[in-house]
Amino acid sequence: MAAPDLKRRAPVPWVAMYHSVSDCSDDPYRITVTPERLEKQLTWLRRRGLRGVSMAELLAARARGEGRDLVGLTFDDGYADFLTGALPVLRRQGCNATLFVLPGRLGGDNAWDPLGPRKPLLTADGIRRAAGEGVEIGSHGLTHVDLTRAEDSTLKAETIESRTALAELLGTEVDGFCYPYGTVDRRAVDAVGEAGYSYACAIDPGPLNGPHALPRVHVGQDDHTVRLFLKYRLHRLRRRPVEGLR
């Protein structure tokens, strides 16, 4: 009998999904955490011997069979408050992150959300500033559309053109993608791979779980110590290992 493939049985990396970091008094979608709550959550990680890093650092470490003490920190949509609300906290805690942005909405707002306040998005200069601070920049598509419902031409634009636009903005290749709304199907996963991304983040990809559909855990304002612990444990127990990550 062949020996079990221990590499493929390693626990799936824990990846936290954030969005806006600012006042959360008007937050119908529960996508906002205050800087104070983020600070407490990252403090909880550090006390457990864990450190928040970008997806690039996490995946590189896991591919080497290392990095079991690393947690991926991701921030979706590219809100302008990342620079004022999230980045100072990350620096104080010795953490880094990946910021998924929308190059088709530079300086715009979250027009895709019918409820709640309009939240400004980063400008091109803001994205370059975040990158200059060492934050990994990834694509969230061009304009935040559900790729599982997109026509072929839209699917190509949201994946290929967004990567090209960010590469031109940053002067470097863009390796990461994040599915708007976290929705995935085989067609969307294939399109992201064909666009040249080395990895992509979803939420709960089910059988599509893999390098181009990595599972994540939503972290919100109500996630205090006990809830964080439960989410951390359940994620490692419920998610399937990702091929190629040890």
Tab-separated table of C-alpha atoms in Angstrom:
chain	number	residue	atom	x	y	z
A	1	MET	CA	0.000	0.000	0.000
A	2	ALA	CA	1.352	3.418	-0.960
A	3	ALA	CA	2.285	5.789	1.820
A	4	PRO	CA	-0.230	8.600	2.412
A	5	ASP	CA	0.534	11.950	0.808
A	6	LEU	CA	1.217	13.913	3.984
A	7	LYS	CA	1.897	17.103	2.063
A	8	ARG	CA	-1.666	17.219	0.793
A	9	ARG	CA	-3.065	16.527	4.267
A	10	ALA	CA	-1.579	19.681	5.781
A	11	PRO	CA	-4.151	22.104	7.239
A	12	VAL	CA	-5.453	24.667	4.802
A	13	PRO	CA	-3.986	28.148	5.406
A	14	TRP	CA	-6.182	30.469	7.451
A	15	VAL	CA	-7.019	33.571	5.432
A	16	ALA	CA	-9.011	36.418	6.966
A	17	MET	CA	-11.247	38.527	4.728
A	18	TYR	CA	-11.709	42.189	5.617
A	19	HIS	CA	-13.208	45.105	3.720
A	20	SER	CA	-13.558	48.635	5.129
A	21	VAL	CA	-11.783	49.804	8.296
A	22	SER	CA	-13.595	52.830	9.664
A	23	ASP	CA	-16.719	53.808	11.572
A	24	CYS	CA	-19.247	50.955	11.459
A	25	SER	CA	-22.365	52.673	12.840
A	26	ASP	CA	-24.077	52.413	9.421
A	27	ASP	CA	-23.037	49.023	8.071
A	28	PRO	CA	-25.945	46.963	6.655
A	29	TYR	CA	-23.642	44.414	4.993
A	30	ARG	CA	-21.425	43.993	8.074
A	31	ILE	CA	-18.279	44.587	6.032
A	32	THR	CA	-16.716	47.217	8.286
A	33	VAL	CA	-14.506	46.946	11.348
A	34	THR	CA	-13.222	49.858	13.367
A	35	PRO	CA	-9.474	50.381	13.676
A	36	GLU	CA	-9.820	49.583	17.371
A	37	ARG	CA	-11.458	46.213	16.653
A	38	LEU	CA	-8.848	45.382	14.015
A	39	GLU	CA	-6.120	46.158	16.551
A	40	LYS	CA	-7.676	43.764	19.074
A	41	GLN	CA	-8.050	41.029	16.447
A	42	LEU	CA	-4.437	41.283	15.340
A	43	THR	CA	-3.332	41.351	18.972
A	44	TRP	CA	-5.244	38.094	19.461
A	45	LEU	CA	-3.330	36.557	16.537
A	46	ARG	CA	0.037	37.647	17.898
A	47	ARG	CA	-0.731	36.263	21.357
A	48	ARG	CA	-1.408	32.890	19.761
A	49	GLY	CA	1.980	32.981	18.057
A	50	LEU	CA	0.472	33.876	14.670
A	51	ARG	CA	1.379	36.726	12.337
A	52	GLY	CA	-0.708	38.318	9.615
A	53	VAL	CA	0.996	38.533	6.212
A	54	SER	CA	0.214	39.077	2.551
A	55	MET	CA	-1.037	36.199	0.444
A	56	ALA	CA	2.214	36.240	-1.519
A	57	GLU	CA	4.257	35.680	1.638
A	58	LEU	CA	1.858	33.097	3.023
A	59	LEU	CA	1.710	31.016	-0.150
A	60	ALA	CA	5.460	31.180	-0.732
A	61	ALA	CA	6.109	29.976	2.808
A	62	ARG	CA	3.568	27.175	2.591
A	63	ALA	CA	4.969	26.022	-0.755
A	64	ARG	CA	8.315	25.558	1.036
A	65	GLY	CA	6.625	23.536	3.764
A	66	GLU	CA	6.893	26.446	6.210
A	67	GLY	CA	4.656	29.219	7.488
A	68	ARG	CA	2.296	27.310	9.784
A	69	ASP	CA	2.417	30.376	12.043
A	70	LEU	CA	1.302	32.722	9.262
A	71	VAL	CA	-2.222	33.976	8.591
A	72	GLY	CA	-3.232	35.656	5.352
A	73	LEU	CA	-4.805	39.105	5.775
A	74	THR	CA	-6.854	40.300	2.806
A	75	PHE	CA	-8.797	43.533	2.310
A	76	ASP	CA	-11.348	43.562	-0.511
A	77	ASP	CA	-12.616	46.425	-2.687
A	78	GLY	CA	-9.767	48.889	-2.124
A	79	TYR	CA	-11.496	51.334	0.199
A	80	ALA	CA	-9.681	54.617	0.759
A	81	ASP	CA	-9.867	54.039	4.503
A	82	PHE	CA	-7.309	51.254	4.145
A	83	LEU	CA	-4.583	53.899	4.302
A	84	THR	CA	-5.988	55.704	7.328
A	85	GLY	CA	-7.734	52.905	9.215
A	86	ALA	CA	-5.975	49.633	8.429
A	87	LEU	CA	-2.381	50.434	7.484
A	88	PRO	CA	-1.371	52.151	10.757
A	89	VAL	CA	-2.734	49.177	12.728
A	90	LEU	CA	-0.919	46.685	10.518
A	91	ARG	CA	2.344	48.542	11.041
A	92	ARG	CA	1.943	48.710	14.824
A	93	GLN	CA	1.260	44.981	14.924
A	94	GLY	CA	4.149	44.036	12.627
A	95	CYS	CA	1.745	42.624	10.039
A	96	ASN	CA	1.261	42.934	6.312
A	97	ALA	CA	-1.662	42.261	3.981
A	98	THR	CA	-2.962	41.908	0.455
A	99	LEU	CA	-5.238	44.647	-0.857
A	100	PHE	CA	-7.579	43.653	-3.689
A	101	VAL	CA	-8.548	46.705	-5.741
A	102	LEU	CA	-10.764	47.685	-8.681
A	103	PRO	CA	-8.776	49.528	-11.374
A	104	GLY	CA	-11.993	50.293	-13.242
A	105	ARG	CA	-13.308	52.325	-10.292
A	106	LEU	CA	-10.255	54.333	-9.213
A	107	GLY	CA	-11.352	57.196	-6.978
A	108	GLY	CA	-14.965	56.060	-7.195
A	109	ASP	CA	-17.133	54.473	-4.544
A	110	ASN	CA	-18.960	51.250	-3.681
A	111	ALA	CA	-21.756	51.823	-6.197
A	112	TRP	CA	-22.463	48.069	-6.316
A	113	ASP	CA	-23.924	48.215	-2.781
A	114	PRO	CA	-27.546	49.470	-2.965
A	115	LEU	CA	-27.737	49.991	0.808
A	116	GLY	CA	-25.585	51.885	3.262
A	117	PRO	CA	-23.245	54.851	2.887
A	118	ARG	CA	-21.109	55.584	-0.151
A	119	LYS	CA	-17.544	54.621	0.736
A	120	PRO	CA	-14.746	56.191	-1.343
A	121	LEU	CA	-12.269	53.912	-3.081
A	122	LEU	CA	-8.546	54.449	-3.452
A	123	THR	CA	-7.196	56.553	-6.269
A	124	ALA	CA	-4.257	55.424	-8.395
A	125	ASP	CA	-1.934	57.405	-6.112
A	126	GLY	CA	-3.467	55.745	-3.061
A	127	ILE	CA	-2.874	52.299	-4.481
A	128	ARG	CA	0.722	53.190	-5.304
A	129	ARG	CA	1.154	54.513	-1.775
A	130	ALA	CA	-0.086	51.237	-0.297
A	131	ALA	CA	2.239	49.284	-2.583
A	132	GLY	CA	5.114	51.560	-1.556
A	133	GLU	CA	4.436	50.540	2.058
A	134	GLY	CA	4.992	46.904	1.101
A	135	VAL	CA	1.330	45.923	0.809
A	136	GLU	CA	0.665	43.357	-1.923
A	137	ILE	CA	-1.808	44.636	-4.511
A	138	GLY	CA	-4.138	42.176	-6.219
A	139	SER	CA	-7.060	42.487	-8.604
A	140	HIS	CA	-10.703	42.372	-7.526
A	141	GLY	CA	-11.758	42.612	-11.150
A	142	LEU	CA	-12.349	45.860	-12.992
A	143	THR	CA	-15.710	46.972	-11.638
A	144	HIS	CA	-16.955	44.445	-9.037
A	145	VAL	CA	-19.309	42.178	-10.972
A	146	ASP	CA	-20.357	38.600	-10.248
A	147	LEU	CA	-18.147	36.607	-12.613
A	148	THR	CA	-20.473	33.605	-12.543
A	149	ARG	CA	-23.109	35.746	-14.309
A	150	ALA	CA	-20.799	37.636	-16.654
A	151	GLU	CA	-20.806	37.315	-20.428
A	152	ASP	CA	-17.593	36.060	-22.013
A	153	SER	CA	-16.414	39.547	-23.011
A	154	THR	CA	-17.044	40.889	-19.501
A	155	LEU	CA	-15.327	37.917	-17.908
A	156	LYS	CA	-12.189	38.561	-19.974
A	157	ALA	CA	-12.210	42.274	-19.169
A	158	GLU	CA	-12.660	41.694	-15.441
A	159	THR	CA	-9.771	39.231	-15.306
A	160	ILE	CA	-7.299	40.046	-18.082
A	161	GLU	CA	-7.790	43.816	-18.423
A	162	SER	CA	-7.785	44.418	-14.687
A	163	ARG	CA	-4.447	42.619	-14.377
A	164	THR	CA	-2.975	44.636	-17.245
A	165	ALA	CA	-4.242	47.927	-15.805
A	166	LEU	CA	-2.740	47.225	-12.380
A	167	ALA	CA	0.564	46.123	-13.885
A	168	GLU	CA	0.758	49.434	-15.745
A	169	LEU	CA	-0.211	51.390	-12.625
A	170	LEU	CA	2.328	49.652	-10.396
A	171	GLY	CA	5.084	48.829	-12.863
A	172	THR	CA	5.119	45.210	-11.721
A	173	GLU	CA	3.287	41.936	-12.331
A	174	VAL	CA	0.095	41.238	-10.395
A	175	ASP	CA	-0.211	37.659	-9.165
A	176	GLY	CA	-3.369	37.630	-7.053
A	177	PHE	CA	-7.072	37.834	-7.830
A	178	CYS	CA	-10.150	37.956	-5.609
A	179	TYR	CA	-13.651	37.013	-6.800
A	180	PRO	CA	-16.227	39.766	-6.227
A	181	TYR	CA	-18.897	38.586	-3.790
A	182	GLY	CA	-16.784	35.439	-3.325
A	183	THR	CA	-18.821	33.636	-5.994
A	184	VAL	CA	-17.031	31.108	-8.177
A	185	ASP	CA	-17.771	28.449	-10.764
A	186	ARG	CA	-15.520	26.399	-13.019
A	187	ARG	CA	-15.765	28.940	-15.850
A	188	ALA	CA	-14.636	31.812	-13.612
A	189	VAL	CA	-11.809	29.780	-12.064
A	190	ASP	CA	-10.543	28.776	-15.508
A	191	ALA	CA	-10.690	32.383	-16.726
A	192	VAL	CA	-8.626	33.589	-13.777
A	193	GLY	CA	-5.997	30.911	-14.373
A	194	GLU	CA	-5.854	31.685	-18.082
A	195	ALA	CA	-5.402	35.394	-17.296
A	196	GLY	CA	-2.071	34.548	-15.670
A	197	TYR	CA	-2.812	34.918	-11.963
A	198	SER	CA	-0.893	32.501	-9.767
A	199	TYR	CA	-3.612	32.390	-7.092
A	200	ALA	CA	-7.120	33.623	-6.388
A	201	CYS	CA	-9.206	34.057	-3.249
A	202	ALA	CA	-12.843	33.073	-2.863
A	203	ILE	CA	-14.868	32.436	0.306
A	204	ASP	CA	-16.246	28.897	0.330
A	205	PRO	CA	-15.356	27.376	-3.057
A	206	GLY	CA	-16.416	23.820	-2.172
A	207	PRO	CA	-15.147	21.261	-4.701
A	208	LEU	CA	-13.397	24.021	-6.690
A	209	ASN	CA	-11.036	24.547	-3.752
A	210	GLY	CA	-7.485	25.027	-5.050
A	211	PRO	CA	-4.801	27.617	-5.813
A	212	HIS	CA	-7.271	29.589	-7.952
A	213	ALA	CA	-10.123	29.273	-5.451
A	214	LEU	CA	-8.658	29.606	-1.966
A	215	PRO	CA	-11.122	29.604	0.950
A	216	ARG	CA	-11.270	32.533	3.339
A	217	VAL	CA	-13.058	33.494	6.554
A	218	HIS	CA	-15.003	36.739	6.896
A	219	VAL	CA	-13.908	38.755	9.926
A	220	GLY	CA	-16.224	41.491	11.170
A	221	GLN	CA	-16.825	43.935	13.971
A	222	ASP	CA	-18.523	41.301	16.161
A	223	ASP	CA	-15.590	38.895	16.011
A	224	HIS	CA	-14.125	39.083	19.471
A	225	THR	CA	-11.763	36.533	21.047
A	226	VAL	CA	-14.154	33.583	21.331
A	227	ARG	CA	-15.641	34.007	17.870
A	228	LEU	CA	-12.191	34.352	16.322
A	229	PHE	CA	-11.039	31.166	18.020
A	230	LEU	CA	-14.089	29.255	16.764
A	231	LYS	CA	-13.666	30.568	13.221
A	232	TYR	CA	-9.985	29.655	13.267
A	233	ARG	CA	-10.658	26.110	14.486
A	234	LEU	CA	-13.637	25.431	12.229
A	235	HIS	CA	-11.808	26.718	9.153
A	236	ARG	CA	-8.945	24.276	9.707
A	237	LEU	CA	-11.343	21.402	10.380
A	238	ARG	CA	-13.864	22.002	7.590
A	239	ARG	CA	-11.777	23.214	4.644
A	240	ARG	CA	-10.060	20.844	2.294
A	241	PRO	CA	-6.285	20.921	1.972
A	242	VAL	CA	-5.011	22.837	-1.053
A	243	GLU	CA	-2.861	20.880	-3.472
A	244	GLY	CA	0.726	22.141	-3.562
A	245	LEU	CA	0.575	23.801	-0.135
A	246	ARG	CA	2.342	21.947	2.637
